[in-house]
Amino acid sequence: MQDLTEPILELIRLTATNLPPDVEEGLRDALQQEEPGFAARGALETILKNVDMARENSTPICQDTGTPIFYVNYPEGWSTRRMREQIKSAVAQATDKSYLRPNAVDSISGVNSGDNIGDEHFPTIHFEEIEGDELQIDLMLKGGGCENVGAQYSLPNSELGAGRDLAGVRNVALDAVQKAQGKGCAPGILGIAIGGDRGSSFVASKEVLLRQLDDSNPNPEMNDLEQQLTEESNQLGIGPMGFGGKTTVLGTKITSKHRLPASYFVSVSYMCWAYRRRQMVVKNDQVSYQ
Amino acid sequence: MQQVSIPISDEAIHSLKVGDPVLLSGTMVTGRDAAHKWMVETFIKATRTPIDDDQQVYQEIKPLLDGGVIYHCGPVVSGLDSQEYKFVAAGPTTSTREEPYQGDVMRHFNIKGVIGKGGMGAKTLAACQEVPGVYFHAVGGAASLIAQSVLEVTTVYKLDFGVPEAMWVIRVEDFPAVVTMDAHGSSLHAEIESESRSALEGLLAES
């Protein structure tokens, strides 16, 4: 089996320092919508300048490089045990090279491990065996500021007039955006999961953020709701950094999971504008990045 | 763009109003969750007895914070092995977690400026009027750009809190921020919160 430590180190560097083109495009569109002379526009100008600078200097876009979350789709024959070791080794090296901030803190002692290696969920690695001969590794870095404003609702919720349908999903999602204010580093991207249990629902709400910002949902009803939530979130007037403005949310991604008859969870993962996710593909021993 | 030098005079603080873009220059100290908890428990409420270097650090940060600025930031720092520290990425962290502590910390140390992101609440706003002081909002996530304004890492205290939580003493030039809470009782955050809540109520009523 090919040693992937070096290619994964490069995946981490790329993810932490080089914002994906679809997100940068979204931020440039947002800039056009904000009025010159207002703080919202100034914030977006600073954000875009920072994106360029991080790319040029190979330094982290944001100092909070989050929990490194890896999604590994591997063809038959790869060892997940060895890939886990290689991912951990690459994460520790990336921390040493200042691509990642040491972020793994023991919750009881308060001690930071110093190299981003914690328990079995830090870094987080999802493995899935797939057909074909191509190995794909997606990496997402999601900081604590936006992670903290994520929310989960159990429907019905009478306070928000939210029943167990898409109209109810809309109400609670808008509530989450209003409660987040600028604290999740708006303009953000909403990852929403409908259904599942409490755990799988939150996991799905993050995984759906791997989609491209400008794609559409194959389900027409969910696609309409995605458009509606982006538009209505922007009517809240929270704006970039919560300074007030027209661009609060750059996009919305929705997924649904089977649920128990008794449960109807809606989980909202709020992704900050520094929407860091990249993919690495290994095919015939050749490594490429997207 | 207004230039603000640290330490900041009361006159300069009173001249600052919500919405003013500023460039800060001088020496500031980073401090976030662990540092605020430590300052309040060990020295302000004194519910915990100082141990190890607590007393020494306290004596050394006092003059730095008097009239000074605290920055809610957990940086990425290079040169940890050689102790030739350099800020690589250093944007603000969410300030609201320090809301239970910030007002008391500002009064105790005579802190004139708090830098962070996301804004703070009523207790901090009251302290801004009393001390007086202001809240400067830096652009969240703009970590590489802000790190460029850090000329030098002077020293570090409480590195045992971990790199993000340690108290880094830094000399900055033209650090960009916007005043979002001033010494006159205005808060952009309170305003946006209230307006967006009305907008949400309007949208929910449509359904």
PDB file of N, CA and C in Angstrom, chain B residues 82-166:
ATOM      1  N   SER B  82      12.375  26.950  19.191  1.00  0.00           N
ATOM      2  CA  SER B  82      13.520  27.859  19.383  1.00  0.00           C
ATOM      3  C   SER B  82      13.168  29.058  20.263  1.00  0.00           C
ATOM      4  N   GLN B  83      11.887  29.193  20.599  1.00  0.00           N
ATOM      5  CA  GLN B  83      11.362  30.360  21.326  1.00  0.00           C
ATOM      6  C   GLN B  83      11.578  31.666  20.555  1.00  0.00           C
ATOM      7  N   GLU B  84      11.763  31.543  19.240  1.00  0.00           N
ATOM      8  CA  GLU B  84      11.789  32.751  18.400  1.00  0.00           C
ATOM      9  C   GLU B  84      10.383  32.872  17.813  1.00  0.00           C
ATOM     10  N   TYR B  85       9.468  33.315  18.670  1.00  0.00           N
ATOM     11  CA  TYR B  85       8.049  33.260  18.323  1.00  0.00           C
ATOM     12  C   TYR B  85       7.681  34.234  17.209  1.00  0.00           C
ATOM     13  N   LYS B  86       6.814  33.764  16.320  1.00  0.00           N
ATOM     14  CA  LYS B  86       6.298  34.633  15.268  1.00  0.00           C
ATOM     15  C   LYS B  86       4.826  34.286  15.075  1.00  0.00           C
ATOM     16  N   PHE B  87       3.955  35.313  14.993  1.00  0.00           N
ATOM     17  CA  PHE B  87       2.538  35.079  14.742  1.00  0.00           C
ATOM     18  C   PHE B  87       2.338  34.785  13.251  1.00  0.00           C
ATOM     19  N   VAL B  88       1.812  33.616  12.955  1.00  0.00           N
ATOM     20  CA  VAL B  88       1.591  33.200  11.568  1.00  0.00           C
ATOM     21  C   VAL B  88       0.155  33.513  11.143  1.00  0.00           C
ATOM     22  N   ALA B  89      -0.768  33.288  12.047  1.00  0.00           N
ATOM     23  CA  ALA B  89      -2.191  33.539  11.784  1.00  0.00           C
ATOM     24  C   ALA B  89      -2.813  33.963  13.112  1.00  0.00           C
ATOM     25  N   ALA B  90      -3.519  35.084  13.097  1.00  0.00           N
ATOM     26  CA  ALA B  90      -3.924  35.639  14.397  1.00  0.00           C
ATOM     27  C   ALA B  90      -5.194  36.475  14.318  1.00  0.00           C
ATOM     28  N   GLY B  91      -6.276  35.874  13.853  1.00  0.00           N
ATOM     29  CA  GLY B  91      -7.558  36.575  13.841  1.00  0.00           C
ATOM     30  C   GLY B  91      -8.224  36.498  15.208  1.00  0.00           C
ATOM     31  N   PRO B  92      -9.338  37.211  15.360  1.00  0.00           N
ATOM     32  CA  PRO B  92     -10.043  37.227  16.644  1.00  0.00           C
ATOM     33  C   PRO B  92     -10.870  35.969  16.879  1.00  0.00           C
ATOM     34  N   THR B  93     -11.103  35.637  18.140  1.00  0.00           N
ATOM     35  CA  THR B  93     -12.024  34.569  18.489  1.00  0.00           C
ATOM     36  C   THR B  93     -13.337  35.191  18.986  1.00  0.00           C
ATOM     37  N   THR B  94     -14.371  34.370  19.128  1.00  0.00           N
ATOM     38  CA  THR B  94     -15.693  34.885  19.526  1.00  0.00           C
ATOM     39  C   THR B  94     -15.649  35.410  20.959  1.00  0.00           C
ATOM     40  N   SER B  95     -16.030  36.671  21.131  1.00  0.00           N
ATOM     41  CA  SER B  95     -15.854  37.345  22.423  1.00  0.00           C
ATOM     42  C   SER B  95     -16.911  37.005  23.457  1.00  0.00           C
ATOM     43  N   THR B  96     -18.065  36.573  23.014  1.00  0.00           N
ATOM     44  CA  THR B  96     -19.196  36.458  23.935  1.00  0.00           C
ATOM     45  C   THR B  96     -18.927  35.470  25.082  1.00  0.00           C
ATOM     46  N   ARG B  97     -17.985  34.546  24.856  1.00  0.00           N
ATOM     47  CA  ARG B  97     -17.649  33.596  25.928  1.00  0.00           C
ATOM     48  C   ARG B  97     -17.009  34.303  27.122  1.00  0.00           C
ATOM     49  N   GLU B  98     -16.443  35.495  26.903  1.00  0.00           N
ATOM     50  CA  GLU B  98     -15.811  36.236  28.014  1.00  0.00           C
ATOM     51  C   GLU B  98     -16.779  37.212  28.673  1.00  0.00           C
ATOM     52  N   GLU B  99     -18.026  37.219  28.211  1.00  0.00           N
ATOM     53  CA  GLU B  99     -19.010  38.159  28.772  1.00  0.00           C
ATOM     54  C   GLU B  99     -19.141  38.065  30.298  1.00  0.00           C
ATOM     55  N   PRO B 100     -19.134  36.847  30.889  1.00  0.00           N
ATOM     56  CA  PRO B 100     -19.255  36.798  32.352  1.00  0.00           C
ATOM     57  C   PRO B 100     -18.080  37.457  33.075  1.00  0.00           C
ATOM     58  N   TYR B 101     -16.927  37.570  32.420  1.00  0.00           N
ATOM     59  CA  TYR B 101     -15.706  38.052  33.087  1.00  0.00           C
ATOM     60  C   TYR B 101     -15.297  39.467  32.690  1.00  0.00           C
ATOM     61  N   GLN B 102     -15.602  39.849  31.423  1.00  0.00           N
ATOM     62  CA  GLN B 102     -14.911  40.988  30.822  1.00  0.00           C
ATOM     63  C   GLN B 102     -15.042  42.301  31.587  1.00  0.00           C
ATOM     64  N   GLY B 103     -16.240  42.618  32.028  1.00  0.00           N
ATOM     65  CA  GLY B 103     -16.461  43.893  32.723  1.00  0.00           C
ATOM     66  C   GLY B 103     -15.576  43.989  33.958  1.00  0.00           C
ATOM     67  N   ASP B 104     -15.548  42.927  34.759  1.00  0.00           N
ATOM     68  CA  ASP B 104     -14.731  42.913  35.981  1.00  0.00           C
ATOM     69  C   ASP B 104     -13.248  43.017  35.650  1.00  0.00           C
ATOM     70  N   VAL B 105     -12.841  42.343  34.599  1.00  0.00           N
ATOM     71  CA  VAL B 105     -11.425  42.374  34.195  1.00  0.00           C
ATOM     72  C   VAL B 105     -11.046  43.779  33.726  1.00  0.00           C
ATOM     73  N   MET B 106     -11.933  44.426  32.973  1.00  0.00           N
ATOM     74  CA  MET B 106     -11.653  45.797  32.502  1.00  0.00           C
ATOM     75  C   MET B 106     -11.492  46.752  33.687  1.00  0.00           C
ATOM     76  N   ARG B 107     -12.403  46.655  34.645  1.00  0.00           N
ATOM     77  CA  ARG B 107     -12.343  47.554  35.816  1.00  0.00           C
ATOM     78  C   ARG B 107     -11.085  47.287  36.641  1.00  0.00           C
ATOM     79  N   HIS B 108     -10.793  46.018  36.874  1.00  0.00           N
ATOM     80  CA  HIS B 108      -9.659  45.647  37.727  1.00  0.00           C
ATOM     81  C   HIS B 108      -8.329  46.133  37.156  1.00  0.00           C
ATOM     82  N   PHE B 109      -8.131  45.966  35.864  1.00  0.00           N
ATOM     83  CA  PHE B 109      -6.828  46.299  35.259  1.00  0.00           C
ATOM     84  C   PHE B 109      -6.830  47.658  34.553  1.00  0.00           C
ATOM     85  N   ASN B 110      -7.983  48.332  34.519  1.00  0.00           N
ATOM     86  CA  ASN B 110      -8.124  49.579  33.762  1.00  0.00           C
ATOM     87  C   ASN B 110      -7.845  49.353  32.271  1.00  0.00           C
ATOM     88  N   ILE B 111      -8.489  48.341  31.724  1.00  0.00           N
ATOM     89  CA  ILE B 111      -8.341  48.025  30.298  1.00  0.00           C
ATOM     90  C   ILE B 111      -9.250  48.943  29.487  1.00  0.00           C
ATOM     91  N   LYS B 112      -8.663  49.581  28.473  1.00  0.00           N
ATOM     92  CA  LYS B 112      -9.407  50.576  27.672  1.00  0.00           C
ATOM     93  C   LYS B 112      -9.972  50.006  26.387  1.00  0.00           C
ATOM     94  N   GLY B 113      -9.384  48.922  25.948  1.00  0.00           N
ATOM     95  CA  GLY B 113      -9.849  48.369  24.673  1.00  0.00           C
ATOM     96  C   GLY B 113      -9.906  46.862  24.714  1.00  0.00           C
ATOM     97  N   VAL B 114     -11.007  46.313  24.187  1.00  0.00           N
ATOM     98  CA  VAL B 114     -11.142  44.871  24.066  1.00  0.00           C
ATOM     99  C   VAL B 114     -11.304  44.600  22.576  1.00  0.00           C
ATOM    100  N   ILE B 115     -10.467  43.709  22.033  1.00  0.00           N
ATOM    101  CA  ILE B 115     -10.595  43.357  20.609  1.00  0.00           C
ATOM    102  C   ILE B 115     -11.087  41.923  20.511  1.00  0.00           C
ATOM    103  N   GLY B 116     -12.060  41.705  19.637  1.00  0.00           N
ATOM    104  CA  GLY B 116     -12.548  40.348  19.423  1.00  0.00           C
ATOM    105  C   GLY B 116     -13.446  40.334  18.224  1.00  0.00           C
ATOM    106  N   LYS B 117     -14.357  39.364  18.214  1.00  0.00           N
ATOM    107  CA  LYS B 117     -15.363  39.336  17.152  1.00  0.00           C
ATOM    108  C   LYS B 117     -16.703  38.900  17.720  1.00  0.00           C
ATOM    109  N   GLY B 118     -17.760  39.291  17.023  1.00  0.00           N
ATOM    110  CA  GLY B 118     -19.099  38.873  17.417  1.00  0.00           C
ATOM    111  C   GLY B 118     -19.759  39.763  18.454  1.00  0.00           C
ATOM    112  N   GLY B 119     -18.966  40.657  19.070  1.00  0.00           N
ATOM    113  CA  GLY B 119     -19.534  41.606  20.030  1.00  0.00           C
ATOM    114  C   GLY B 119     -19.749  41.006  21.395  1.00  0.00           C
ATOM    115  N   MET B 120     -20.115  41.882  22.351  1.00  0.00           N
ATOM    116  CA  MET B 120     -20.345  41.446  23.719  1.00  0.00           C
ATOM    117  C   MET B 120     -21.653  42.042  24.229  1.00  0.00           C
ATOM    118  N   GLY B 121     -22.019  41.682  25.456  1.00  0.00           N
ATOM    119  CA  GLY B 121     -23.337  42.020  25.960  1.00  0.00           C
ATOM    120  C   GLY B 121     -23.377  43.227  26.890  1.00  0.00           C
ATOM    121  N   ALA B 122     -24.464  43.289  27.647  1.00  0.00           N
ATOM    122  CA  ALA B 122     -24.786  44.458  28.470  1.00  0.00           C
ATOM    123  C   ALA B 122     -23.752  44.715  29.570  1.00  0.00           C
ATOM    124  N   LYS B 123     -23.216  43.649  30.180  1.00  0.00           N
ATOM    125  CA  LYS B 123     -22.244  43.838  31.269  1.00  0.00           C
ATOM    126  C   LYS B 123     -20.978  44.518  30.768  1.00  0.00           C
ATOM    127  N   THR B 124     -20.517  44.091  29.601  1.00  0.00           N
ATOM    128  CA  THR B 124     -19.305  44.696  29.039  1.00  0.00           C
ATOM    129  C   THR B 124     -19.589  46.119  28.574  1.00  0.00           C
ATOM    130  N   LEU B 125     -20.784  46.322  28.015  1.00  0.00           N
ATOM    131  CA  LEU B 125     -21.145  47.674  27.556  1.00  0.00           C
ATOM    132  C   LEU B 125     -21.160  48.656  28.742  1.00  0.00           C
ATOM    133  N   ALA B 126     -21.657  48.182  29.881  1.00  0.00           N
ATOM    134  CA  ALA B 126     -21.673  49.028  31.092  1.00  0.00           C
ATOM    135  C   ALA B 126     -20.245  49.349  31.517  1.00  0.00           C
ATOM    136  N   ALA B 127     -19.353  48.362  31.466  1.00  0.00           N
ATOM    137  CA  ALA B 127     -17.951  48.593  31.829  1.00  0.00           C
ATOM    138  C   ALA B 127     -17.296  49.579  30.861  1.00  0.00           C
ATOM    139  N   CYS B 128     -17.680  49.506  29.581  1.00  0.00           N
ATOM    140  CA  CYS B 128     -17.142  50.455  28.594  1.00  0.00           C
ATOM    141  C   CYS B 128     -17.494  51.897  28.984  1.00  0.00           C
ATOM    142  N   GLN B 129     -18.678  52.088  29.535  1.00  0.00           N
ATOM    143  CA  GLN B 129     -19.080  53.433  29.954  1.00  0.00           C
ATOM    144  C   GLN B 129     -18.345  53.864  31.218  1.00  0.00           C
ATOM    145  N   GLU B 130     -18.119  52.921  32.131  1.00  0.00           N
ATOM    146  CA  GLU B 130     -17.499  53.267  33.422  1.00  0.00           C
ATOM    147  C   GLU B 130     -15.995  53.502  33.326  1.00  0.00           C
ATOM    148  N   VAL B 131     -15.290  52.613  32.638  1.00  0.00           N
ATOM    149  CA  VAL B 131     -13.812  52.598  32.746  1.00  0.00           C
ATOM    150  C   VAL B 131     -13.126  53.881  32.275  1.00  0.00           C
ATOM    151  N   PRO B 132     -13.372  54.508  31.149  1.00  0.00           N
ATOM    152  CA  PRO B 132     -14.166  54.106  30.008  1.00  0.00           C
ATOM    153  C   PRO B 132     -13.318  53.283  29.035  1.00  0.00           C
ATOM    154  N   GLY B 133     -14.054  52.556  28.147  1.00  0.00           N
ATOM    155  CA  GLY B 133     -13.358  51.734  27.169  1.00  0.00           C
ATOM    156  C   GLY B 133     -14.218  51.506  25.950  1.00  0.00           C
ATOM    157  N   VAL B 134     -13.667  50.822  24.969  1.00  0.00           N
ATOM    158  CA  VAL B 134     -14.437  50.483  23.771  1.00  0.00           C
ATOM    159  C   VAL B 134     -14.167  49.037  23.369  1.00  0.00           C
ATOM    160  N   TYR B 135     -15.081  48.513  22.571  1.00  0.00           N
ATOM    161  CA  TYR B 135     -14.904  47.185  21.979  1.00  0.00           C
ATOM    162  C   TYR B 135     -14.567  47.373  20.508  1.00  0.00           C
ATOM    163  N   PHE B 136     -13.434  46.834  20.126  1.00  0.00           N
ATOM    164  CA  PHE B 136     -13.002  46.893  18.736  1.00  0.00           C
ATOM    165  C   PHE B 136     -13.300  45.548  18.080  1.00  0.00           C
ATOM    166  N   HIS B 137     -13.996  45.577  16.943  1.00  0.00           N
ATOM    167  CA  HIS B 137     -14.305  44.340  16.226  1.00  0.00           C
ATOM    168  C   HIS B 137     -13.282  44.145  15.119  1.00  0.00           C
ATOM    169  N   ALA B 138     -12.549  43.049  15.187  1.00  0.00           N
ATOM    170  CA  ALA B 138     -11.630  42.701  14.096  1.00  0.00           C
ATOM    171  C   ALA B 138     -12.381  41.751  13.168  1.00  0.00           C
ATOM    172  N   VAL B 139     -11.910  41.604  11.941  1.00  0.00           N
ATOM    173  CA  VAL B 139     -12.621  40.739  10.999  1.00  0.00           C
ATOM    174  C   VAL B 139     -12.282  39.274  11.283  1.00  0.00           C
ATOM    175  N   GLY B 140     -13.307  38.522  11.670  1.00  0.00           N
ATOM    176  CA  GLY B 140     -13.127  37.111  11.994  1.00  0.00           C
ATOM    177  C   GLY B 140     -12.603  36.339  10.799  1.00  0.00           C
ATOM    178  N   GLY B 141     -11.615  35.512  11.026  1.00  0.00           N
ATOM    179  CA  GLY B 141     -11.067  34.700   9.952  1.00  0.00           C
ATOM    180  C   GLY B 141      -9.960  35.369   9.162  1.00  0.00           C
ATOM    181  N   ALA B 142      -9.780  36.683   9.362  1.00  0.00           N
ATOM    182  CA  ALA B 142      -8.755  37.389   8.565  1.00  0.00           C
ATOM    183  C   ALA B 142      -7.379  37.238   9.217  1.00  0.00           C
ATOM    184  N   ALA B 143      -7.013  35.981   9.441  1.00  0.00           N
ATOM    185  CA  ALA B 143      -5.891  35.673  10.327  1.00  0.00           C
ATOM    186  C   ALA B 143      -4.524  35.969   9.732  1.00  0.00           C
ATOM    187  N   SER B 144      -4.366  35.674   8.434  1.00  0.00           N
ATOM    188  CA  SER B 144      -3.063  35.928   7.805  1.00  0.00           C
ATOM    189  C   SER B 144      -2.819  37.429   7.704  1.00  0.00           C
ATOM    190  N   LEU B 145      -3.883  38.155   7.343  1.00  0.00           N
ATOM    191  CA  LEU B 145      -3.772  39.608   7.193  1.00  0.00           C
ATOM    192  C   LEU B 145      -3.469  40.286   8.528  1.00  0.00           C
ATOM    193  N   ILE B 146      -4.179  39.898   9.568  1.00  0.00           N
ATOM    194  CA  ILE B 146      -3.963  40.532  10.878  1.00  0.00           C
ATOM    195  C   ILE B 146      -2.561  40.206  11.404  1.00  0.00           C
ATOM    196  N   ALA B 147      -2.097  38.976  11.143  1.00  0.00           N
ATOM    197  CA  ALA B 147      -0.754  38.596  11.616  1.00  0.00           C
ATOM    198  C   ALA B 147       0.325  39.508  11.042  1.00  0.00           C
ATOM    199  N   GLN B 148       0.048  40.084   9.855  1.00  0.00           N
ATOM    200  CA  GLN B 148       1.021  41.004   9.243  1.00  0.00           C
ATOM    201  C   GLN B 148       1.211  42.273  10.060  1.00  0.00           C
ATOM    202  N   SER B 149       0.194  42.623  10.856  1.00  0.00           N
ATOM    203  CA  SER B 149       0.325  43.847  11.655  1.00  0.00           C
ATOM    204  C   SER B 149       1.062  43.595  12.976  1.00  0.00           C
ATOM    205  N   VAL B 150       1.374  42.334  13.244  1.00  0.00           N
ATOM    206  CA  VAL B 150       2.126  42.013  14.470  1.00  0.00           C
ATOM    207  C   VAL B 150       3.623  42.098  14.163  1.00  0.00           C
ATOM    208  N   LEU B 151       4.266  43.129  14.709  1.00  0.00           N
ATOM    209  CA  LEU B 151       5.676  43.354  14.406  1.00  0.00           C
ATOM    210  C   LEU B 151       6.563  42.422  15.200  1.00  0.00           C
ATOM    211  N   GLU B 152       6.123  42.117  16.424  1.00  0.00           N
ATOM    212  CA  GLU B 152       7.016  41.392  17.324  1.00  0.00           C
ATOM    213  C   GLU B 152       6.213  40.718  18.433  1.00  0.00           C
ATOM    214  N   VAL B 153       6.648  39.520  18.787  1.00  0.00           N
ATOM    215  CA  VAL B 153       6.118  38.880  19.993  1.00  0.00           C
ATOM    216  C   VAL B 153       7.108  39.207  21.107  1.00  0.00           C
ATOM    217  N   THR B 154       6.684  40.021  22.059  1.00  0.00           N
ATOM    218  CA  THR B 154       7.604  40.489  23.111  1.00  0.00           C
ATOM    219  C   THR B 154       7.891  39.370  24.104  1.00  0.00           C
ATOM    220  N   THR B 155       6.809  38.736  24.565  1.00  0.00           N
ATOM    221  CA  THR B 155       6.971  37.628  25.501  1.00  0.00           C
ATOM    222  C   THR B 155       5.670  36.832  25.558  1.00  0.00           C
ATOM    223  N   VAL B 156       5.685  35.753  26.289  1.00  0.00           N
ATOM    224  CA  VAL B 156       4.451  34.977  26.460  1.00  0.00           C
ATOM    225  C   VAL B 156       4.330  34.545  27.918  1.00  0.00           C
ATOM    226  N   TYR B 157       3.111  34.635  28.435  1.00  0.00           N
ATOM    227  CA  TYR B 157       2.821  34.150  29.780  1.00  0.00           C
ATOM    228  C   TYR B 157       1.836  32.994  29.678  1.00  0.00           C
ATOM    229  N   LYS B 158       1.928  32.108  30.657  1.00  0.00           N
ATOM    230  CA  LYS B 158       0.966  31.008  30.784  1.00  0.00           C
ATOM    231  C   LYS B 158       0.907  30.125  29.535  1.00  0.00           C
ATOM    232  N   LEU B 159       2.061  29.803  29.023  1.00  0.00           N
ATOM    233  CA  LEU B 159       2.109  28.917  27.860  1.00  0.00           C
ATOM    234  C   LEU B 159       1.579  27.519  28.221  1.00  0.00           C
ATOM    235  N   ASP B 160       1.558  27.230  29.521  1.00  0.00           N
ATOM    236  CA  ASP B 160       0.998  25.934  29.951  1.00  0.00           C
ATOM    237  C   ASP B 160      -0.513  25.856  29.698  1.00  0.00           C
ATOM    238  N   PHE B 161      -1.161  26.987  29.427  1.00  0.00           N
ATOM    239  CA  PHE B 161      -2.577  26.949  29.013  1.00  0.00           C
ATOM    240  C   PHE B 161      -2.724  26.379  27.592  1.00  0.00           C
ATOM    241  N   GLY B 162      -1.608  26.228  26.882  1.00  0.00           N
ATOM    242  CA  GLY B 162      -1.630  25.819  25.472  1.00  0.00           C
ATOM    243  C   GLY B 162      -1.430  27.047  24.588  1.00  0.00           C
ATOM    244  N   VAL B 163      -0.972  26.818  23.359  1.00  0.00           N
ATOM    245  CA  VAL B 163      -0.662  27.951  22.460  1.00  0.00           C
ATOM    246  C   VAL B 163      -1.862  28.884  22.259  1.00  0.00           C
ATOM    247  N   PRO B 164      -3.065  28.339  21.959  1.00  0.00           N
ATOM    248  CA  PRO B 164      -4.190  29.258  21.717  1.00  0.00           C
ATOM    249  C   PRO B 164      -4.601  30.058  22.954  1.00  0.00           C
ATOM    250  N   GLU B 165      -4.436  29.465  24.135  1.00  0.00           N
ATOM    251  CA  GLU B 165      -4.955  30.082  25.365  1.00  0.00           C
ATOM    252  C   GLU B 165      -3.916  30.905  26.135  1.00  0.00           C
ATOM    253  N   ALA B 166      -2.661  30.834  25.744  1.00  0.00           N
ATOM    254  CA  ALA B 166      -1.609  31.570  26.458  1.00  0.00           C
ATOM    255  C   ALA B 166      -1.820  33.079  26.313  1.00  0.00           C
TER     256      ALA B 166
END
